[in-house]
mmCIF file of C-alpha atoms in Angstrom:
data_model
loop_
_atom_site.group_PDB
_atom_site.id
_atom_site.type_symbol
_atom_site.label_atom_id
_atom_site.label_comp_id
_atom_site.label_asym_id
_atom_site.label_seq_id
_atom_site.Cartn_x
_atom_site.Cartn_y
_atom_site.Cartn_z
ATOM 1 C CA MET B 1 0.000 0.000 0.000
ATOM 2 C CA ASN B 2 2.969 2.274 0.610
ATOM 3 C CA LYS B 3 3.997 2.016 -3.061
ATOM 4 C CA LEU B 4 0.473 2.905 -4.154
ATOM 5 C CA SER B 5 0.419 6.083 -2.074
ATOM 6 C CA LYS B 6 3.927 6.885 -3.285
ATOM 7 C CA HIS B 7 2.772 6.833 -6.929
ATOM 8 C CA LYS B 8 -0.673 8.333 -6.360
ATOM 9 C CA GLU B 9 0.046 11.427 -8.487
ATOM 10 C CA THR B 10 1.304 9.323 -11.400
ATOM 11 C CA ILE B 11 -1.743 7.053 -11.261
ATOM 12 C CA LEU B 12 -4.069 10.053 -11.094
ATOM 13 C CA TYR B 13 -2.514 11.697 -14.167
ATOM 14 C CA LEU B 14 -2.570 8.402 -16.056
ATOM 15 C CA LEU B 15 -6.256 7.872 -15.241
ATOM 16 C CA LEU B 16 -7.015 11.411 -16.360
ATOM 17 C CA LEU B 17 -5.261 10.726 -19.671
ATOM 18 C CA ILE B 18 -7.247 7.523 -20.170
ATOM 19 C CA ILE B 19 -10.493 9.356 -19.390
ATOM 20 C CA LEU B 20 -9.445 12.059 -21.856
ATOM 21 C CA CYS B 21 -8.882 9.352 -24.481
ATOM 22 C CA PHE B 22 -12.403 8.025 -23.935
ATOM 23 C CA VAL B 23 -13.927 11.517 -24.087
ATOM 24 C CA PHE B 24 -12.186 12.292 -27.380
ATOM 25 C CA PHE B 25 -13.072 8.848 -28.734
ATOM 26 C CA PHE B 26 -16.787 9.187 -28.079
ATOM 27 C CA SER B 27 -16.924 12.810 -29.220
ATOM 28 C CA ALA B 28 -15.362 11.972 -32.610
ATOM 29 C CA TYR B 29 -16.848 8.485 -33.025
ATOM 30 C CA GLY B 30 -17.614 7.630 -36.635
ATOM 31 C CA ARG B 31 -15.547 10.445 -38.108
ATOM 32 C CA PHE B 32 -12.191 8.688 -38.195
ATOM 33 C CA GLY B 33 -10.574 8.542 -41.611
ATOM 34 C CA VAL B 34 -12.086 8.844 -45.046
ATOM 35 C CA PHE B 35 -13.521 5.379 -45.589
ATOM 36 C CA PHE B 36 -14.023 5.558 -49.345
ATOM 37 C CA ILE B 37 -10.537 6.813 -50.223
ATOM 38 C CA ASP B 38 -7.604 4.964 -48.663
ATOM 39 C CA THR B 39 -8.536 3.663 -45.241
ATOM 40 C CA SER B 40 -10.980 1.139 -46.672
ATOM 41 C CA ARG B 41 -7.906 -0.967 -47.473
ATOM 42 C CA GLU B 42 -7.499 -1.530 -43.740
ATOM 43 C CA VAL B 43 -10.919 -3.221 -43.645
ATOM 44 C CA TYR B 44 -10.943 -4.885 -47.047
ATOM 45 C CA ILE B 45 -7.639 -6.774 -46.755
ATOM 46 C CA PRO B 46 -8.545 -8.535 -43.463
ATOM 47 C CA TYR B 47 -11.972 -9.299 -44.940
ATOM 48 C CA ALA B 48 -10.357 -10.855 -48.011
ATOM 49 C CA MET B 49 -7.883 -12.807 -45.861
ATOM 50 C CA ASN B 50 -10.764 -14.306 -43.888
ATOM 51 C CA LYS B 51 -12.444 -15.268 -47.189
ATOM 52 C CA GLY B 52 -9.390 -17.339 -48.182
ATOM 53 C CA PHE B 53 -7.332 -14.907 -50.237
ATOM 54 C CA VAL B 54 -3.599 -14.982 -49.540
ATOM 55 C CA LEU B 55 -1.755 -11.768 -48.741
ATOM 56 C CA TYR B 56 0.931 -10.892 -51.342
ATOM 57 C CA LYS B 57 -0.256 -13.713 -53.620
ATOM 58 C CA ASP B 58 -3.866 -12.721 -54.248
ATOM 59 C CA ILE B 59 -3.856 -9.324 -52.526
ATOM 60 C CA PHE B 60 -1.334 -6.672 -53.553
ATOM 61 C CA ASN B 61 -0.077 -4.643 -50.618
ATOM 62 C CA ILE B 62 2.988 -2.554 -49.752
ATOM 63 C CA TYR B 63 2.810 -2.840 -45.943
ATOM 64 C CA PRO B 64 4.135 -5.592 -43.657
ATOM 65 C CA PRO B 65 1.747 -8.485 -42.951
ATOM 66 C CA LEU B 66 1.501 -8.461 -39.135
ATOM 67 C CA SER B 67 -1.021 -5.649 -38.860
ATOM 68 C CA TYR B 68 -3.301 -7.280 -41.423
ATOM 69 C CA GLN B 69 -3.018 -10.633 -39.671
ATOM 70 C CA ILE B 70 -3.976 -9.027 -36.354
ATOM 71 C CA ASN B 71 -6.873 -7.219 -38.018
ATOM 72 C CA ALA B 72 -8.016 -10.417 -39.778
ATOM 73 C CA PHE B 73 -8.043 -12.176 -36.404
ATOM 74 C CA ILE B 74 -10.088 -9.383 -34.808
ATOM 75 C CA TYR B 75 -12.321 -9.269 -37.893
ATOM 76 C CA GLY B 76 -12.986 -13.000 -37.538
ATOM 77 C CA ILE B 77 -13.782 -12.753 -33.826
ATOM 78 C CA SER B 78 -16.029 -9.703 -34.114
ATOM 79 C CA GLY B 79 -17.948 -10.864 -37.147
ATOM 80 C CA GLY B 80 -16.552 -8.148 -39.373
ATOM 81 C CA ASN B 81 -17.940 -4.923 -38.015
ATOM 82 C CA LEU B 82 -16.321 -1.509 -38.143
ATOM 83 C CA PRO B 83 -16.761 -0.707 -34.418
ATOM 84 C CA ALA B 84 -14.367 -3.581 -33.668
ATOM 85 C CA PHE B 85 -11.673 -1.712 -35.583
ATOM 86 C CA TYR B 86 -12.531 1.454 -33.684
ATOM 87 C CA ALA B 87 -12.248 -0.413 -30.363
ATOM 88 C CA LEU B 88 -8.913 -1.855 -31.452
ATOM 89 C CA GLY B 89 -7.732 1.653 -32.289
ATOM 90 C CA LEU B 90 -8.865 2.904 -28.881
ATOM 91 C CA ILE B 91 -6.911 0.123 -27.148
ATOM 92 C CA ASN B 92 -3.834 1.039 -29.187
ATOM 93 C CA ALA B 93 -4.304 4.719 -28.347
ATOM 94 C CA VAL B 94 -4.464 3.997 -24.612
ATOM 95 C CA ILE B 95 -1.350 1.801 -24.816
ATOM 96 C CA PHE B 96 0.494 4.468 -26.813
ATOM 97 C CA ILE B 97 -0.482 7.334 -24.513
ATOM 98 C CA SER B 98 0.394 5.298 -21.401
ATOM 99 C CA GLY B 99 3.841 4.538 -22.802
ATOM 100 C CA LEU B 100 4.330 8.121 -23.884
ATOM 101 C CA PHE B 101 3.361 9.361 -20.420
ATOM 102 C CA ALA B 102 5.774 6.938 -18.739
ATOM 103 C CA SER B 103 8.575 7.951 -21.106
ATOM 104 C CA GLY B 104 7.797 11.608 -20.533
ATOM 105 C CA CYS B 105 7.999 11.158 -16.760
ATOM 106 C CA ILE B 106 11.425 9.582 -17.114
ATOM 107 C CA LEU B 107 12.775 12.121 -19.602
ATOM 108 C CA ALA B 108 11.364 15.154 -17.792
ATOM 109 C CA LYS B 109 12.995 14.148 -14.498
ATOM 110 C CA ASN B 110 9.725 12.929 -12.950
ATOM 111 C CA SER B 111 7.791 16.048 -13.913
ATOM 112 C CA LYS B 112 4.411 14.382 -14.128
ATOM 113 C CA LEU B 113 2.520 17.596 -14.832
ATOM 114 C CA PHE B 114 4.680 18.414 -17.860
ATOM 115 C CA SER B 115 4.302 14.863 -19.156
ATOM 116 C CA PHE B 116 0.531 15.047 -18.625
ATOM 117 C CA ILE B 117 0.248 18.326 -20.548
ATOM 118 C CA PHE B 118 2.418 16.963 -23.353
ATOM 119 C CA CYS B 119 0.327 13.785 -23.630
ATOM 120 C CA ALA B 120 -2.930 15.766 -23.550
ATOM 121 C CA PHE B 121 -1.605 17.833 -26.465
ATOM 122 C CA ILE B 122 -0.663 14.665 -28.377
ATOM 123 C CA ILE B 123 -4.122 13.211 -27.709
ATOM 124 C CA SER B 124 -5.900 16.272 -29.028
ATOM 125 C CA SER B 125 -3.677 16.932 -32.036
ATOM 126 C CA CYS B 126 -2.532 13.509 -33.238
ATOM 127 C CA VAL B 127 -4.262 10.506 -31.742
ATOM 128 C CA PHE B 128 -7.844 11.640 -32.233
ATOM 129 C CA ALA B 129 -7.425 13.957 -35.210
ATOM 130 C CA VAL B 130 -10.447 13.766 -37.487
ATOM 131 C CA SER B 131 -8.394 12.930 -40.585
ATOM 132 C CA HIS B 132 -6.573 9.969 -42.084
ATOM 133 C CA THR B 133 -3.642 10.526 -39.710
ATOM 134 C CA ASN B 134 -5.526 9.549 -36.557
ATOM 135 C CA TYR B 135 -4.622 6.457 -34.556
ATOM 136 C CA ILE B 136 -8.141 5.021 -34.251
ATOM 137 C CA PHE B 137 -8.911 4.223 -37.903
ATOM 138 C CA PRO B 138 -5.638 5.200 -39.551
ATOM 139 C CA TYR B 139 -4.295 5.204 -43.059
ATOM 140 C CA ALA B 140 -2.133 2.205 -42.071
ATOM 141 C CA TYR B 141 -2.538 0.135 -38.925
ATOM 142 C CA ALA B 142 1.087 -0.963 -39.303
ATOM 143 C CA ALA B 143 2.256 2.457 -38.092
ATOM 144 C CA VAL B 144 -0.122 2.434 -35.119
ATOM 145 C CA TYR B 145 0.923 -1.065 -34.068
ATOM 146 C CA ALA B 146 4.578 -0.059 -34.376
ATOM 147 C CA LEU B 147 3.986 2.934 -32.100
ATOM 148 C CA SER B 148 2.195 0.741 -29.556
ATOM 149 C CA ALA B 149 4.991 -1.826 -29.614
#
């Protein structure tokens, strides 16, 4: 219990960032990416993989296969609905922001407030941007998975 009280400020800031992620997610829900231009590839390729098409043999693609394999697995479990991809993006966003906050605390000499403000800025300007560069339904999931890793 002593360790918990010792890190109470860090836990509080991290919970606030996660709550901020959920607020931004639900306020911009359904407006991530331009589905009919490029981001539809992120849904179509896993769909085709689950229908028996082979990546790089039947499906031409320029990105690495891991993100499409993960998405095909999630697509198969969820029954192929778009909100599953949104939920996957939200999970990735929370993982990314948590890692960024922890890295910021280390680099800023344990200045949790500075790291919190920096992460809140990243959330509002990058992670939940209503464009094809967001992290929820991005242009390429490979980049989002790489950031989370």
